[in-house]
């Protein structure tokens, strides 16, 4: 036992020794220790008392429900039997088929006798004629001529002995009428011969019947090896770009009566537009136009509507443009009522969003000009891409799979092709056309001896400004294809290409021609430049130099020829202040070597 | 190249490193490769997709894809 502190309590032990004796056994003393009995289960009282009857007070909280359905009265009375007197209008059909009598008697079983075969399996050979009078066909034999054979026999005299037998004995002919002799020809049994088999061709060369006819035209002329085409071709209306430019008229004072005509193309209605500005730069694909239009009625003619954008035609000193008006803004300040309108030349229709974009990879080999022209097929827009001249952008072959693009408009594709070889697309002013040419028709190092496309006399210049644009001068350009094609290192003559510019990689460099022209364009653009803007007049009646176009080689002519220089036209901007009015100038931006 | 085109001027400002064809010398195994430019300079670029000894195109300073070895010629103009 332990107390509360867990210390062993002292225990009283009494040992009793009693000799236990067993019969027959020696006295053995067993000592059994007797300890005080421990009280184990003294508290047997159950900790639970009798449960109280808790459920006796449960009463039903619901009373009997009312009987609602005890009145089974039906709101409808008994239905009147309506169909009681309905008699069936149809009697039973007479059994018509019972009168049918079988017209055939009872079938007689014939084959049931022992189930043997009722017919003989060994019929007589009815078709067996062992003595056939004909033989197999003689396919290649000659046709028998029985008549000839008979005649031959008749005409052959041969002794014949006729022995007459009668009743087993020799017969004596006593009267001429006793014997009737008939002679005939017995056709021998022979194989049949087809009559149509012949080994001889009966067709012969037809007889010439028309040989007396005389042809109304003379002898033909072979053009096979004649390189001079025997039929005329149209004259080439494209002026030779190497022709010298028209010399402008040199005067002390230029008196110009400018004309500006603007009409709506659809209705040919003259439009009152002032402050006309027309511009184009060498890297753009369309001319830009802006102007101030007076009158809401005029605006109704040119503003875009549900039918699309409207075209206007602008003519300045006989130089014509066609623009499509794409936006306008109004100025409602009293008393004026004018609108700012702006537009682009129609070549913009070949770019997004007007033209659909498409994806394409050339499955057959083509050329650059063909691929570019194919992009504009059936659109009404054309490319003028002369390839033969010294100042033209050359055409080059494009192998299968080299031209590949995704979601590009026709203008983008043409630009990709043209710019690969260092070309530009110059939009034509009044036609749906681009003119393709190199960006530098003549590289700057050859400008000194090159014929200019236009000549500006310094006396025509109203104002001028210049900007110096420094750039590193490279003398080598590495132009390469990417996945196929060629790689060409274009170097300035004598330089060795020791100072190359960054390499150029284009997928369409598939031919050395394209690489060389691209290299020329890149090398031409390097080095220090002076960008000069000349504000010059536009001579009337289309006189020289006319409107300078971007991409032209322009010569600025001075009274002292030593001061003359040539430059590349980068952009042109025309400004006409007033319709039919006074000032019309073009601002020509020229790039010249510093 | 001088231009009056505002779009081209803007694009030239944003122009990156361009693209160059190089010869892969070694793949370093850490996502970079040692390459040699056409002029002979040796540089390290990102990307190991082209095995050593082959020509590869670098776009944006990164090894992009293998390109064939095109025949090269020199032309004086």
Coordinates of C-alpha atoms in Angstrom, one line a residue, chain A residues 283 419, chain B residues 3-14:
Chain A
X283 CA 10.7 56.6 -99.1
X419 CA 14.3 47.6 -101.4
Chain B
X3 CA 15.7 60.6 -95.5
X4 CA 12.8 63.0 -95.1
X5 CA 10.4 60.3 -94.1
X6 CA 9.5 60.7 -90.4
X7 CA 8.6 57.0 -90.1
X8 CA 12.0 55.9 -91.3
X9 CA 13.7 58.4 -89.0
X10 CA 11.8 57.1 -86.0
X11 CA 12.5 53.5 -86.9
X12 CA 16.2 54.3 -87.2
X13 CA 16.2 55.6 -83.7
X14 CA 14.7 52.3 -82.5

